Amino acid sequence: MEPSSNDPASVDPTNDPTNDATNGPRADAESAGRSAPPDLRDAPPPVVRGEPVEIRPGVFVIPDNRVPLVPNIGIVVGERAALVVDTGLGPGNGAHVLDHARRLAGDRPLYLTTTHFHPEHGFGAQAFKGAATIVYNRSQRDELRRKGAAYAGMFAGMSAQIAAALEGVEFVDPDVVYADHAEIDLGGHTAVLGSRGPAHTASDQTVLIDGRVLFTGDLVETRMFPILPYFPPFDTDVDGSGWIALLDRLLADEPEIVVPGHGEVAEAGLIGEVRGYLDHVRAETRRLRAGGASADDTAAAIDRDARVRWATWDNPEWIGFAARAFHHADSHGADSKG
């Protein structure tokens, strides 16, 4: 691991071209007559609530309670230090998570890491500046620098409540960065951080505790359609086939408990469920494209089928994005794996 500069950068989410009813992925999809991301204007406030739940000795999760844009938060307390995984959306949520971490850790030193750069997972990191050692994989730090301001604007445009949560957000660089993997000895618990992207983002990170508890970020969600953020021209770094291959590697690690980015904590079988869906979309996309179907026709057909096959899953608006991502990758020769 290596030190990283960490000067904070103030961000005004209201002063961004994607933060506008006429800009961004939702408006782009609607203007083209395609499915848009879920409409969150009437969703509950994206606030981290509830008490940490101990899922193994010393390993706590603040559940998301299936509230949109609230992630599952991890706090791992060892004998010598404690690690926080993800912060929630904006500085208020970050401060709330820090309070929980301090209460559980006592006077132990704190570490913070985030599973990826998306706003609800890492845009509360400023609350930890000076209170914890912030550790990121280098690719995540770099992706945050490239895309952070645009994503702040995009998310703020989703609803007034989300914009309020992001008010005053500042981006802070990590104190320490690493290339491939890093190990943090907390005393009685060992956290292995792995740089895994590109998959859901260009720079996903997993956190494996004691070889048993796996924090996946949005690589895995419970009873929710995976988000392939294919937002041309804003962001096209998602790699569907890379995601499937990564899920195979995570299954090979044989974790006992999986803490997904969103949704209920589960066993390792959840990884296989998400993999099965992604593989289905990839295979159907290839079949339909080989028959001459356009990206829009492919997305519509897969959307109809997937809503029936996975009828209990939330957020079906993301099905079309997955199909278009695979269609684009396949048509450009970037999705030849699998």
Tab-separated table of C-alpha atoms in Angstrom:
chain	number	residue	atom	x	y	z
A	1	MET	CA	0.000	0.000	0.000
A	2	GLU	CA	1.122	3.545	-0.594
A	3	PRO	CA	0.135	6.978	0.741
A	4	SER	CA	-2.112	9.215	-1.334
A	5	SER	CA	-2.727	12.945	-1.266
A	6	ASN	CA	-6.060	13.708	0.361
A	7	ASP	CA	-6.943	17.325	-0.170
A	8	PRO	CA	-10.743	17.714	-0.119
A	9	ALA	CA	-12.510	18.972	-3.222
A	10	SER	CA	-15.808	20.775	-2.732
A	11	VAL	CA	-18.597	19.801	-5.112
A	12	ASP	CA	-21.781	21.649	-5.974
A	13	PRO	CA	-24.157	18.933	-7.217
A	14	THR	CA	-26.565	21.576	-8.480
A	15	ASN	CA	-23.927	22.962	-10.841
A	16	ASP	CA	-23.496	19.975	-13.131
A	17	PRO	CA	-24.852	19.357	-16.634
A	18	THR	CA	-26.366	16.007	-15.661
A	19	ASN	CA	-28.353	17.544	-12.780
A	20	ASP	CA	-31.249	18.732	-14.907
A	21	ALA	CA	-34.566	17.348	-16.056
A	22	THR	CA	-33.316	17.667	-19.623
A	23	ASN	CA	-29.979	15.896	-19.108
A	24	GLY	CA	-28.592	12.628	-17.823
A	25	PRO	CA	-29.449	8.943	-18.306
A	26	ARG	CA	-33.138	9.250	-17.337
A	27	ALA	CA	-33.880	12.077	-19.754
A	28	ASP	CA	-31.760	10.447	-22.448
A	29	ALA	CA	-33.689	7.174	-22.148
A	30	GLU	CA	-37.075	8.833	-22.012
A	31	SER	CA	-36.395	11.008	-25.042
A	32	ALA	CA	-35.432	7.883	-27.001
A	33	GLY	CA	-38.529	5.999	-25.864
A	34	ARG	CA	-36.518	3.486	-23.815
A	35	SER	CA	-36.851	2.380	-20.199
A	36	ALA	CA	-35.354	4.825	-17.727
A	37	PRO	CA	-33.766	4.222	-14.308
A	38	PRO	CA	-36.233	3.868	-11.410
A	39	ASP	CA	-38.122	7.053	-10.575
A	40	LEU	CA	-37.068	7.963	-7.019
A	41	ARG	CA	-38.965	11.218	-6.626
A	42	ASP	CA	-41.432	9.608	-4.199
A	43	ALA	CA	-38.968	7.205	-2.554
A	44	PRO	CA	-38.195	7.408	1.187
A	45	PRO	CA	-35.301	9.679	2.166
A	46	PRO	CA	-31.937	7.955	1.530
A	47	VAL	CA	-31.034	7.898	5.212
A	48	VAL	CA	-29.033	5.201	7.021
A	49	ARG	CA	-31.199	4.118	9.965
A	50	GLY	CA	-31.285	1.396	12.579
A	51	GLU	CA	-28.797	-0.278	14.841
A	52	PRO	CA	-25.846	-2.396	13.703
A	53	VAL	CA	-26.666	-6.121	13.629
A	54	GLU	CA	-23.914	-8.584	14.601
A	55	ILE	CA	-23.849	-11.273	11.886
A	56	ARG	CA	-20.687	-12.952	13.241
A	57	PRO	CA	-18.648	-12.137	16.337
A	58	GLY	CA	-17.249	-8.665	15.772
A	59	VAL	CA	-18.800	-8.281	12.313
A	60	PHE	CA	-21.723	-5.843	12.173
A	61	VAL	CA	-24.052	-4.680	9.410
A	62	ILE	CA	-26.346	-1.660	9.440
A	63	PRO	CA	-29.065	-3.023	7.123
A	64	ASP	CA	-30.332	-1.007	4.189
A	65	ASN	CA	-33.946	-2.035	4.939
A	66	ARG	CA	-34.433	-2.094	1.157
A	67	VAL	CA	-34.565	1.705	1.013
A	68	PRO	CA	-33.354	3.000	-2.381
A	69	LEU	CA	-29.875	4.525	-2.327
A	70	VAL	CA	-29.152	3.215	1.158
A	71	PRO	CA	-26.417	0.551	1.166
A	72	ASN	CA	-25.638	-2.140	3.676
A	73	ILE	CA	-22.919	-0.688	5.907
A	74	GLY	CA	-20.243	-2.904	7.447
A	75	ILE	CA	-18.367	-2.350	10.713
A	76	VAL	CA	-15.753	-4.950	11.684
A	77	VAL	CA	-14.325	-4.606	15.185
A	78	GLY	CA	-11.069	-6.323	16.018
A	79	GLU	CA	-8.947	-6.310	19.130
A	80	ARG	CA	-6.702	-3.498	17.861
A	81	ALA	CA	-8.677	-1.626	15.197
A	82	ALA	CA	-11.999	-1.441	13.379
A	83	LEU	CA	-12.911	-1.231	9.703
A	84	VAL	CA	-15.948	0.517	8.189
A	85	VAL	CA	-17.197	-0.610	4.772
A	86	ASP	CA	-19.163	2.091	2.883
A	87	THR	CA	-20.547	5.365	4.210
A	88	GLY	CA	-24.021	6.074	2.880
A	89	LEU	CA	-25.038	9.002	0.687
A	90	GLY	CA	-23.583	12.375	1.625
A	91	PRO	CA	-21.909	13.900	4.672
A	92	GLY	CA	-24.867	13.484	7.040
A	93	ASN	CA	-25.030	9.737	6.532
A	94	GLY	CA	-21.254	9.533	6.753
A	95	ALA	CA	-21.275	11.275	10.131
A	96	HIS	CA	-24.034	8.945	11.349
A	97	VAL	CA	-22.043	5.861	10.329
A	98	LEU	CA	-18.924	7.286	11.978
A	99	ASP	CA	-20.855	7.709	15.234
A	100	HIS	CA	-21.872	4.037	15.142
A	101	ALA	CA	-18.299	2.984	14.381
A	102	ARG	CA	-16.903	5.008	17.271
A	103	ARG	CA	-19.466	3.565	19.651
A	104	LEU	CA	-18.594	-0.003	18.651
A	105	ALA	CA	-14.826	0.523	18.373
A	106	GLY	CA	-14.280	2.580	21.498
A	107	ASP	CA	-10.785	4.013	21.391
A	108	ARG	CA	-9.534	1.637	18.684
A	109	PRO	CA	-8.157	3.244	15.503
A	110	LEU	CA	-10.582	3.249	12.564
A	111	TYR	CA	-10.159	2.358	8.912
A	112	LEU	CA	-12.604	3.179	6.143
A	113	THR	CA	-12.952	1.617	2.722
A	114	THR	CA	-15.700	1.725	0.092
A	115	THR	CA	-16.783	-0.985	-2.312
A	116	HIS	CA	-16.984	1.399	-5.282
A	117	PHE	CA	-17.208	5.088	-6.061
A	118	HIS	CA	-20.999	5.411	-6.531
A	119	PRO	CA	-22.567	8.126	-4.363
A	120	GLU	CA	-24.548	6.035	-1.873
A	121	HIS	CA	-21.488	3.928	-1.098
A	122	GLY	CA	-18.740	6.511	-0.767
A	123	PHE	CA	-19.979	10.085	-0.838
A	124	GLY	CA	-19.994	10.293	2.959
A	125	ALA	CA	-16.246	9.714	3.247
A	126	GLN	CA	-15.514	13.326	4.171
A	127	ALA	CA	-16.938	12.665	7.650
A	128	PHE	CA	-14.064	10.218	8.210
A	129	LYS	CA	-11.319	12.634	7.159
A	130	GLY	CA	-8.914	12.809	10.081
A	131	ALA	CA	-10.979	10.302	12.078
A	132	ALA	CA	-9.987	7.165	10.159
A	133	THR	CA	-7.341	5.897	7.777
A	134	ILE	CA	-9.095	5.813	4.405
A	135	VAL	CA	-7.980	2.976	2.125
A	136	TYR	CA	-9.043	2.549	-1.529
A	137	ASN	CA	-7.854	0.527	-4.454
A	138	ARG	CA	-6.030	2.889	-6.803
A	139	SER	CA	-8.466	2.344	-9.667
A	140	GLN	CA	-11.374	3.407	-7.462
A	141	ARG	CA	-9.587	6.577	-6.408
A	142	ASP	CA	-8.918	7.361	-10.057
A	143	GLU	CA	-12.499	6.642	-11.142
A	144	LEU	CA	-13.821	8.877	-8.369
A	145	ARG	CA	-11.592	11.675	-9.621
A	146	ARG	CA	-12.859	11.210	-13.189
A	147	LYS	CA	-16.562	10.768	-12.529
A	148	GLY	CA	-17.400	11.900	-9.004
A	149	ALA	CA	-18.706	15.381	-9.828
A	150	ALA	CA	-20.852	14.119	-12.710
A	151	TYR	CA	-22.380	11.389	-10.555
A	152	ALA	CA	-23.084	13.861	-7.771
A	153	GLY	CA	-24.980	15.977	-10.252
A	154	MET	CA	-26.782	13.014	-11.781
A	155	PHE	CA	-27.926	11.710	-8.393
A	156	ALA	CA	-28.939	15.149	-7.129
A	157	GLY	CA	-31.236	15.432	-10.125
A	158	MET	CA	-33.148	12.313	-9.104
A	159	SER	CA	-35.094	13.976	-6.282
A	160	ALA	CA	-35.052	16.896	-3.872
A	161	GLN	CA	-34.327	14.522	-0.979
A	162	ILE	CA	-31.291	13.064	-2.702
A	163	ALA	CA	-30.060	16.553	-3.562
A	164	ALA	CA	-30.429	17.528	0.097
A	165	ALA	CA	-28.431	14.500	1.221
A	166	LEU	CA	-25.627	15.480	-1.155
A	167	GLU	CA	-25.543	19.116	-0.090
A	168	GLY	CA	-22.069	20.086	1.054
A	169	VAL	CA	-20.438	16.922	-0.257
A	170	GLU	CA	-16.663	17.024	-0.619
A	171	PHE	CA	-14.449	14.425	-2.226
A	172	VAL	CA	-11.429	13.343	-0.207
A	173	ASP	CA	-8.643	11.228	-1.565
A	174	PRO	CA	-7.762	8.123	0.430
A	175	ASP	CA	-4.843	8.203	2.827
A	176	VAL	CA	-3.576	4.900	1.413
A	177	VAL	CA	-4.010	3.282	-1.994
A	178	TYR	CA	-3.133	-0.185	-3.264
A	179	ALA	CA	-2.993	-1.842	-6.674
A	180	ASP	CA	-4.331	-5.409	-6.503
A	181	HIS	CA	-5.044	-6.388	-2.931
A	182	ALA	CA	-4.377	-5.245	0.613
A	183	GLU	CA	-4.637	-6.927	3.992
A	184	ILE	CA	-5.613	-5.147	7.198
A	185	ASP	CA	-4.953	-6.957	10.486
A	186	LEU	CA	-7.555	-5.677	12.915
A	187	GLY	CA	-6.504	-8.040	15.682
A	188	GLY	CA	-8.510	-11.262	15.707
A	189	HIS	CA	-10.034	-10.331	12.344
A	190	THR	CA	-8.291	-9.980	8.999
A	191	ALA	CA	-9.786	-7.969	6.151
A	192	VAL	CA	-8.593	-8.704	2.620
A	193	LEU	CA	-9.406	-5.904	0.188
A	194	GLY	CA	-9.414	-6.868	-3.475
A	195	SER	CA	-9.446	-4.629	-6.542
A	196	ARG	CA	-11.887	-6.441	-8.839
A	197	GLY	CA	-13.088	-4.249	-11.697
A	198	PRO	CA	-14.078	-3.635	-14.329
A	199	ALA	CA	-17.469	-5.179	-13.667
A	200	HIS	CA	-20.290	-3.103	-12.141
A	201	THR	CA	-17.851	-0.173	-12.329
A	202	ALA	CA	-14.330	0.160	-13.639
A	203	SER	CA	-12.979	-0.225	-10.094
A	204	ASP	CA	-15.106	-2.507	-7.907
A	205	GLN	CA	-13.629	-3.649	-4.614
A	206	THR	CA	-14.565	-6.599	-2.428
A	207	VAL	CA	-13.817	-7.006	1.270
A	208	LEU	CA	-13.391	-10.516	2.674
A	209	ILE	CA	-13.331	-10.897	6.449
A	210	ASP	CA	-11.527	-13.943	7.858
A	211	GLY	CA	-12.212	-15.835	4.633
A	212	ARG	CA	-15.860	-16.130	5.676
A	213	VAL	CA	-17.808	-12.871	5.319
A	214	LEU	CA	-17.780	-11.223	1.904
A	215	PHE	CA	-18.824	-7.612	1.322
A	216	THR	CA	-19.582	-7.387	-2.401
A	217	GLY	CA	-20.889	-3.895	-2.985
A	218	ASP	CA	-23.276	-3.817	-5.944
A	219	LEU	CA	-21.683	-6.826	-7.605
A	220	VAL	CA	-24.403	-8.712	-5.721
A	221	GLU	CA	-27.823	-7.551	-4.517
A	222	THR	CA	-30.645	-9.554	-2.954
A	223	ARG	CA	-33.849	-9.822	-4.991
A	224	MET	CA	-32.948	-6.796	-7.085
A	225	PHE	CA	-32.039	-6.675	-10.743
A	226	PRO	CA	-28.315	-5.896	-10.999
A	227	ILE	CA	-27.464	-2.417	-12.192
A	228	LEU	CA	-25.342	-2.321	-15.329
A	229	PRO	CA	-24.770	1.453	-15.497
A	230	TYR	CA	-24.545	1.712	-19.273
A	231	PHE	CA	-25.154	5.443	-19.656
A	232	PRO	CA	-23.746	6.553	-23.008
A	233	PRO	CA	-22.131	8.999	-23.343
A	234	PHE	CA	-21.839	9.614	-19.570
A	235	ASP	CA	-20.469	6.232	-18.502
A	236	THR	CA	-19.894	3.035	-20.497
A	237	ASP	CA	-17.265	1.302	-18.354
A	238	VAL	CA	-19.524	-1.532	-17.137
A	239	ASP	CA	-18.203	-4.954	-18.187
A	240	GLY	CA	-20.924	-7.608	-18.086
A	241	SER	CA	-18.747	-10.571	-19.025
A	242	GLY	CA	-16.051	-9.428	-16.645
A	243	TRP	CA	-18.743	-9.289	-13.950
A	244	ILE	CA	-19.804	-12.891	-14.644
A	245	ALA	CA	-16.207	-14.106	-14.532
A	246	LEU	CA	-15.667	-12.248	-11.277
A	247	LEU	CA	-18.733	-13.853	-9.705
A	248	ASP	CA	-17.242	-17.242	-10.602
A	249	ARG	CA	-14.089	-16.287	-8.715
A	250	LEU	CA	-16.100	-15.102	-5.721
A	251	LEU	CA	-17.999	-18.390	-5.654
A	252	ALA	CA	-14.671	-20.225	-5.701
A	253	ASP	CA	-13.680	-18.367	-2.524
A	254	GLU	CA	-16.572	-20.166	-0.774
A	255	PRO	CA	-17.659	-17.420	1.626
A	256	GLU	CA	-20.117	-18.443	4.315
A	257	ILE	CA	-21.951	-15.110	4.471
A	258	VAL	CA	-22.493	-12.569	1.697
A	259	VAL	CA	-23.243	-8.942	2.538
A	260	PRO	CA	-24.636	-7.525	-0.704
A	261	GLY	CA	-24.579	-3.881	-1.668
A	262	HIS	CA	-28.342	-3.746	-1.207
A	263	GLY	CA	-30.860	-6.217	0.171
A	264	GLU	CA	-30.739	-8.870	2.846
A	265	VAL	CA	-27.569	-10.611	4.027
A	266	ALA	CA	-27.460	-14.097	2.533
A	267	GLU	CA	-25.404	-17.230	1.928
A	268	ALA	CA	-23.060	-17.806	-1.013
A	269	GLY	CA	-25.889	-19.106	-3.193
A	270	LEU	CA	-26.898	-15.491	-3.745
A	271	ILE	CA	-23.792	-14.992	-5.880
A	272	GLY	CA	-24.933	-17.827	-8.129
A	273	GLU	CA	-28.393	-16.317	-8.472
A	274	VAL	CA	-26.986	-13.018	-9.720
A	275	ARG	CA	-24.582	-14.840	-12.010
A	276	GLY	CA	-27.451	-16.865	-13.468
A	277	TYR	CA	-29.388	-13.739	-14.340
A	278	LEU	CA	-26.421	-12.014	-15.968
A	279	ASP	CA	-25.528	-15.118	-17.946
A	280	HIS	CA	-29.139	-15.404	-19.148
A	281	VAL	CA	-29.163	-11.805	-20.347
A	282	ARG	CA	-25.828	-12.264	-22.110
A	283	ALA	CA	-26.910	-15.470	-23.837
A	284	GLU	CA	-30.272	-14.043	-24.925
A	285	THR	CA	-28.631	-10.871	-26.165
A	286	ARG	CA	-26.229	-12.864	-28.312
A	287	ARG	CA	-29.028	-15.028	-29.677
A	288	LEU	CA	-31.256	-12.101	-30.556
A	289	ARG	CA	-28.427	-10.020	-31.977
A	290	ALA	CA	-27.342	-12.944	-34.170
A	291	GLY	CA	-30.865	-12.911	-35.593
A	292	GLY	CA	-30.545	-9.250	-36.493
A	293	ALA	CA	-32.322	-7.672	-33.512
A	294	SER	CA	-31.403	-4.091	-32.696
A	295	ALA	CA	-30.308	-3.067	-29.211
A	296	ASP	CA	-33.762	-1.620	-28.488
A	297	ASP	CA	-35.620	-4.719	-29.757
A	298	THR	CA	-33.250	-6.961	-27.798
A	299	ALA	CA	-33.786	-4.960	-24.623
A	300	ALA	CA	-37.572	-5.042	-25.006
A	301	ALA	CA	-37.680	-8.810	-25.539
A	302	ILE	CA	-35.360	-9.586	-22.626
A	303	ASP	CA	-37.260	-7.163	-20.389
A	304	ARG	CA	-40.555	-8.980	-20.997
A	305	ASP	CA	-39.017	-12.385	-20.303
A	306	ALA	CA	-36.947	-11.410	-17.251
A	307	ARG	CA	-39.878	-9.762	-15.491
A	308	VAL	CA	-41.599	-13.147	-15.542
A	309	ARG	CA	-38.562	-15.300	-14.720
A	310	TRP	CA	-37.509	-13.124	-11.779
A	311	ALA	CA	-40.935	-11.853	-10.769
A	312	THR	CA	-39.976	-11.310	-7.108
A	313	TRP	CA	-37.010	-9.042	-7.890
A	314	ASP	CA	-37.216	-5.278	-7.520
A	315	ASN	CA	-36.123	-2.570	-9.960
A	316	PRO	CA	-36.948	-4.201	-13.318
A	317	GLU	CA	-36.196	-0.860	-14.954
A	318	TRP	CA	-32.556	-1.995	-15.025
A	319	ILE	CA	-33.180	-5.025	-17.267
A	320	GLY	CA	-33.011	-3.002	-20.469
A	321	PHE	CA	-29.749	-1.370	-19.419
A	322	ALA	CA	-28.195	-4.819	-18.962
A	323	ALA	CA	-29.329	-5.976	-22.404
A	324	ARG	CA	-28.028	-2.835	-24.085
A	325	ALA	CA	-24.684	-3.121	-22.311
A	326	PHE	CA	-24.202	-6.685	-23.538
A	327	HIS	CA	-25.444	-5.789	-27.030
A	328	HIS	CA	-22.999	-2.893	-27.282
A	329	ALA	CA	-20.073	-4.949	-25.955
A	330	ASP	CA	-20.809	-7.845	-28.298
A	331	SER	CA	-21.192	-5.606	-31.341
A	332	HIS	CA	-17.830	-3.989	-30.599
A	333	GLY	CA	-16.006	-7.234	-29.950
A	334	ALA	CA	-15.511	-6.407	-26.282
A	335	ASP	CA	-17.661	-9.182	-24.874
A	336	SER	CA	-16.107	-12.333	-26.297
A	337	LYS	CA	-15.515	-14.020	-22.947
A	338	GLY	CA	-17.866	-16.648	-21.583
